[in-house]
């Protein structure tokens, strides 16, 4: 069993991006810029947003943080997005989710210029992903692909089971794996005989959001287990969806929580921002 070190792989990717960014700054005189918008006071979101700012610094990007009160009218948020769309210093726009109750997230995501949509959540980019032509894929699923490739875990022809069908993780993860010729099954809360399905998986991706969801009897001997869950226990400790202690001895590769998929999301956000910067400047 090998524990996948997402923290290390993430650091390597950001280091590589920094080198490329230095070159591009030299040749173009321009600096990639990422705008992050946080509405409200959700403490977990505040931590994510802070980490994104730090990653920008490490990558050599400009970072623009916009914090709006939780009772901001939707029209004000839409006006800010419009301003960021028109700002040539801003190459990527990320509106941190979830938005406060009462805001129409889909409407806000659709207001972002698809060329600056580094989350890959705009319908244009979702469509591109479904067609296999997108270059801005959602960061967490794209991070999973980078981890699998880094550890040279085969994907083509493998049986992959994705637990969860969210627009942020489950659905785009399934599409990226399908593009790489995996045989993909998506399971969710209404799936029957879940254990029979997961037990066939060469790669099991869990994006459920409930601790203890993946138990040892659900996992095939020698499988790769990717845990996307981030659950805070009553003791304040972070755990994934997977019962790591019981499951890990059965696996070939497994991601820990924290230190697995989490750090990769930020690395891929930097990568998407650099991609957006290049395309916007014809570099
Ligand atoms: N909230 C949780 N994950 C994400 C993400 O990948 N992007 C955004 N914008 N919000 C999130």
CSV table of N, CA, C and O and ligand atoms in Angstrom, one decimal, residues 94-97 119 121 168, ligand 1:
chain,number,residue,atom,x,y,z
A,94,UNK,N,-13.0,33.5,-9.6
A,94,UNK,CA,-13.5,32.4,-8.8
A,94,UNK,C,-14.5,32.9,-7.7
A,94,UNK,O,-14.1,33.8,-6.9
A,95,UNK,N,-15.7,32.6,-7.8
A,95,UNK,CA,-16.7,32.9,-6.8
A,95,UNK,C,-16.8,31.7,-5.8
A,95,UNK,O,-17.3,30.7,-6.3
A,96,UNK,N,-16.4,31.9,-4.6
A,96,UNK,CA,-16.4,30.8,-3.7
A,96,UNK,C,-17.8,30.3,-3.4
A,96,UNK,O,-18.7,31.1,-3.1
A,97,UNK,N,-18.0,29.0,-3.5
A,97,UNK,CA,-19.3,28.4,-3.1
A,97,UNK,C,-19.2,27.7,-1.8
A,97,UNK,O,-18.1,27.3,-1.4
A,119,UNK,N,-12.9,27.9,-12.5
A,119,UNK,CA,-13.5,26.8,-11.8
A,119,UNK,C,-14.1,25.8,-12.8
A,119,UNK,O,-14.4,24.6,-12.5
A,121,UNK,N,-17.1,26.0,-14.2
A,121,UNK,CA,-18.5,25.7,-13.8
A,121,UNK,C,-19.5,26.4,-14.8
A,121,UNK,O,-20.6,26.1,-14.7
A,168,UNK,N,-19.6,19.8,-8.9
A,168,UNK,CA,-18.2,20.3,-8.6
A,168,UNK,C,-17.2,19.1,-8.7
A,168,UNK,O,-16.1,19.3,-9.1
B,1,LIG,N1,-16.5,25.3,-2.8
B,1,LIG,C1,-16.0,24.1,-2.6
B,1,LIG,N2,-15.2,23.7,-3.7
B,1,LIG,C2,-15.2,24.7,-4.5
B,1,LIG,C3,-14.6,25.0,-5.8
B,1,LIG,O1,-13.9,24.1,-6.3
B,1,LIG,N3,-14.8,26.2,-6.3
B,1,LIG,C4,-15.6,27.1,-5.8
B,1,LIG,N4,-15.7,28.3,-6.4
B,1,LIG,N5,-16.2,27.0,-4.6
B,1,LIG,C5,-16.0,25.8,-4.0
